[in-house]
Coordinates of C-alpha atoms and ligand atoms in Angstrom, one line a residue:
X49 CA 100.9 68.6 106.8
X50 CA 100.1 72.1 108.5
X51 CA 97.3 73.1 110.5
X52 CA 98.3 75.8 112.4
X53 CA 99.2 79.5 111.6
X54 CA 102.5 81.0 110.9
X55 CA 103.0 84.8 111.1
X56 CA 106.3 86.7 110.7
X57 CA 107.0 90.1 111.7
X58 CA 109.8 92.2 109.7
X59 CA 111.2 95.0 109.6
X60 CA 115.1 97.1 109.7
X61 CA 116.3 98.3 113.2
X62 CA 114.5 100.1 115.5
X63 CA 111.2 100.1 114.0
X64 CA 109.5 98.2 117.0
X65 CA 109.4 94.8 116.4
X66 CA 109.9 93.7 120.1
X67 CA 106.9 96.0 121.1
X68 CA 104.5 95.0 118.2
X69 CA 105.5 91.4 119.0
X70 CA 103.8 91.3 122.3
X71 CA 101.4 93.3 121.3
X72 CA 100.3 90.6 118.5
X73 CA 101.2 88.1 121.7
X74 CA 98.3 89.7 123.3
X75 CA 96.0 90.1 120.3
X76 CA 96.1 86.0 120.3
X77 CA 95.6 85.5 123.1
X78 CA 92.7 87.3 123.5
X79 CA 91.5 84.4 121.1
X80 CA 92.7 81.9 122.9
X81 CA 94.9 80.5 120.7
X82 CA 97.6 78.9 121.4
X83 CA 100.3 80.7 119.9
X84 CA 104.7 79.8 120.3
X85 CA 107.1 83.2 119.9
X86 CA 110.1 82.5 118.7
X87 CA 113.0 84.5 116.8
X88 CA 115.4 83.4 114.0
X89 CA 118.2 83.4 113.7
X90 CA 117.6 81.4 116.8
X91 CA 115.0 79.6 118.9
X92 CA 116.9 76.0 119.6
X93 CA 120.3 75.8 121.5
X94 CA 122.2 75.4 118.2
X95 CA 120.3 77.7 116.3
X96 CA 120.9 80.7 119.1
X97 CA 124.9 79.6 119.3
X98 CA 124.2 80.4 115.4
X99 CA 123.0 83.8 116.5
X100 CA 125.8 85.0 118.3
X101 CA 128.3 83.5 116.0
X102 CA 126.5 86.1 113.2
X103 CA 125.8 89.1 115.8
X104 CA 129.0 89.6 117.8
X105 CA 132.0 91.4 115.6
X106 CA 134.5 89.0 115.3
X107 CA 138.5 90.0 113.8
X108 CA 137.8 87.3 111.2
X109 CA 135.6 89.2 108.3
X110 CA 132.4 86.8 107.8
X111 CA 131.9 86.4 104.0
X112 CA 128.9 87.3 102.9
X113 CA 128.0 83.6 102.0
X114 CA 129.4 82.1 105.4
X115 CA 127.2 84.4 106.6
X116 CA 123.8 83.5 104.3
X117 CA 125.0 79.7 105.2
X118 CA 125.0 79.8 108.9
X119 CA 121.4 82.0 108.7
X120 CA 119.9 78.8 107.0
X121 CA 121.7 76.4 109.2
X122 CA 119.9 77.5 112.1
X123 CA 117.0 78.3 110.4
X124 CA 116.5 74.4 109.3
X125 CA 117.5 73.5 113.1
X126 CA 114.2 76.1 114.3
X127 CA 112.2 74.4 111.3
X128 CA 112.8 71.1 112.1
X129 CA 113.0 71.5 115.9
X130 CA 110.0 73.8 116.8
X131 CA 108.2 75.7 113.8
X132 CA 107.3 72.6 112.2
X133 CA 106.1 70.3 115.8
X134 CA 104.6 73.5 116.8
X135 CA 102.2 74.3 113.4
X136 CA 101.5 69.8 112.9
X137 CA 100.1 70.4 116.8
X138 CA 98.1 72.9 115.7
X139 CA 99.4 75.9 117.5
X140 CA 100.0 79.3 115.7
X141 CA 103.7 80.0 115.7
X142 CA 105.1 83.7 115.9
X143 CA 108.5 84.6 114.8
X144 CA 110.8 87.8 115.2
X145 CA 111.7 87.6 111.6
X146 CA 112.5 84.7 108.9
X147 CA 113.4 83.7 105.4
X148 CA 112.2 87.8 104.0
X149 CA 115.0 88.5 106.4
X150 CA 117.7 86.8 104.4
X151 CA 116.2 88.5 101.1
X152 CA 116.4 91.7 102.4
X153 CA 119.4 91.6 104.5
X154 CA 121.6 89.3 102.6
X155 CA 120.2 89.7 99.4
X156 CA 119.6 93.7 99.4
X157 CA 122.2 94.6 102.6
X158 CA 124.9 92.1 101.2
X159 CA 123.8 92.5 97.3
X160 CA 124.0 88.5 97.3
X161 CA 120.8 88.8 95.1
X162 CA 118.2 86.1 95.2
X163 CA 118.8 83.3 93.3
X164 CA 121.0 81.4 95.3
X165 CA 118.3 82.3 98.6
X166 CA 115.4 81.3 96.6
X167 CA 117.3 77.3 96.3
X168 CA 118.2 77.6 100.0
X169 CA 114.8 78.6 100.7
X170 CA 113.5 75.9 98.9
X171 CA 115.8 73.3 99.8
X172 CA 115.5 73.8 103.4
X173 CA 112.4 74.9 103.6
X174 CA 110.3 73.2 101.7
X175 CA 106.8 74.2 101.2
X176 CA 107.0 75.7 104.2
X177 CA 106.0 79.9 103.9
X178 CA 104.4 82.3 106.4
X179 CA 100.7 82.7 106.2
X180 CA 101.0 86.3 107.2
X181 CA 104.2 88.7 107.4
X182 CA 103.9 92.2 108.8
X183 CA 106.4 94.3 107.9
X184 CA 107.3 97.6 109.9
X185 CA 108.6 100.1 107.7
X186 CA 109.5 103.3 108.7
X187 CA 112.4 105.7 107.1
X188 CA 116.1 104.2 107.9
X189 CA 117.3 106.9 109.8
X190 CA 114.1 106.9 112.1
X191 CA 115.4 102.9 113.0
X192 CA 118.9 103.7 113.2
X193 CA 118.2 106.4 115.7
X194 CA 116.3 104.5 117.9
X195 CA 118.7 101.4 117.5
X196 CA 121.6 103.5 118.4
X197 CA 119.7 105.2 121.1
X198 CA 119.5 101.3 122.9
X199 CA 123.0 101.0 123.5
X200 CA 126.0 99.1 121.9
X201 CA 125.6 97.8 118.3
X202 CA 126.1 94.7 117.4
X203 CA 127.8 93.3 113.4
X204 CA 124.4 94.4 111.5
X205 CA 123.1 97.6 113.7
X206 CA 127.0 98.9 112.7
X207 CA 126.3 98.7 108.9
X208 CA 126.2 102.3 107.4
X209 CA 122.7 103.6 106.1
X210 CA 123.1 102.6 102.8
X211 CA 122.9 99.2 103.8
X212 CA 120.0 99.8 105.2
X213 CA 118.3 101.6 102.5
X214 CA 119.1 98.6 100.5
X215 CA 117.6 96.5 103.1
X216 CA 114.3 98.2 103.5
X217 CA 113.9 98.7 99.4
X218 CA 114.2 94.8 99.6
X219 CA 111.4 94.4 102.3
X220 CA 109.5 96.7 100.7
X221 CA 109.7 95.0 97.0
X222 CA 109.0 91.7 98.5
X223 CA 105.9 93.1 99.9
X224 CA 104.9 94.3 96.2
X225 CA 105.7 90.6 95.2
X226 CA 103.5 88.9 97.9
X227 CA 100.6 91.4 98.5
X228 CA 98.3 88.6 99.7
X229 CA 100.8 87.5 102.5
X230 CA 102.4 90.9 103.2
X231 CA 101.0 93.6 105.8
X232 CA 102.9 97.0 105.4
X233 CA 102.8 98.7 108.7
X234 CA 103.8 102.2 108.9
X235 CA 105.9 102.1 111.7
X236 CA 106.7 105.9 111.9
X237 CA 102.6 106.8 112.7
X238 CA 102.0 106.7 116.3
X239 CA 102.2 103.6 118.6
X240 CA 97.9 103.3 118.9
X241 CA 97.6 103.7 114.9
X242 CA 100.6 101.2 114.4
X243 CA 98.3 98.8 116.3
X244 CA 95.3 99.5 114.9
X245 CA 96.9 98.5 111.5
X246 CA 98.4 95.2 112.9
X247 CA 94.9 94.3 114.9
X248 CA 93.6 94.2 111.0
X249 CA 95.8 92.4 109.9
X250 CA 95.2 89.7 112.2
X251 CA 91.7 89.6 112.6
X252 CA 91.7 89.4 108.2
X253 CA 94.0 86.3 109.1
X254 CA 91.7 85.3 111.7
X255 CA 88.7 85.2 109.2
X256 CA 90.6 83.1 106.3
Ligands
TMP190 P1 117.5 91.2 116.3 O1 116.7 90.1 116.0 O2 117.5 91.6 117.1 O3 116.9 91.9 114.8 O4 118.6 90.7 115.2 C1 119.0 90.0 113.9 C2 119.7 90.5 113.1 O5 119.9 89.5 111.9 C3 119.3 91.8 112.4 O6 119.8 92.6 112.2 C4 119.0 91.0 110.9 C5 119.8 89.7 110.7 N1 119.0 88.9 110.3 C6 119.9 88.6 108.7 O7 120.7 89.8 108.3 N2 119.1 87.8 108.3 C7 118.4 86.4 108.2 O8 118.0 85.9 107.8 C8 117.5 87.0 109.9 C9 116.7 86.2 110.4 C10 118.4 87.9 110.7

């Protein structure tokens, strides 16, 4: 049984996820919501170790299948040890990326399609789906410029533009498939406008 609400934040590299994650946290604190802030891949000791494996560049090429399975291995630990216990005690969970990232990066970016991902999603998550997904959307070039300015690029950030074009496209397709759950935020607009749109999405969720 799920009591709390589950919010996820998604988007390509450099769209302002960290800044806006903190903003959502502030909005929830204003409403005195008990909130657990977490991230994927990661969120538990084991899942954070898997994150290191996934983000570090290795001499040995990671196959798309291994990458996909590692994402869901981390997710299973995270769900069982952090997300479900928090929701069951009535807390809200605010998660920096979740399974929509798998559909976008592995499904779109790595061209793996959706069938296997959907099977893993059902197996690992059962009925668990986010109540609200904030998709920070901006042209790929804008985000990549910001990501490059941050310094060293990880294994995903080092991908080429066409990879991120597919990631963005897959995110937008999912947003159109699930309009009731997704709020598309125009992350290329000024921060005040981005945060106005986010506040509205959170207010709408709160009113549901
Ligand atoms: P980030 O949390 O700093 O954005 O880094 C996580 C990276 O992992 C990011 O490049 C997206 C990628 N990722 C996937 O490819 N699939 C997933 O399911 C998740 C959660 C993240």
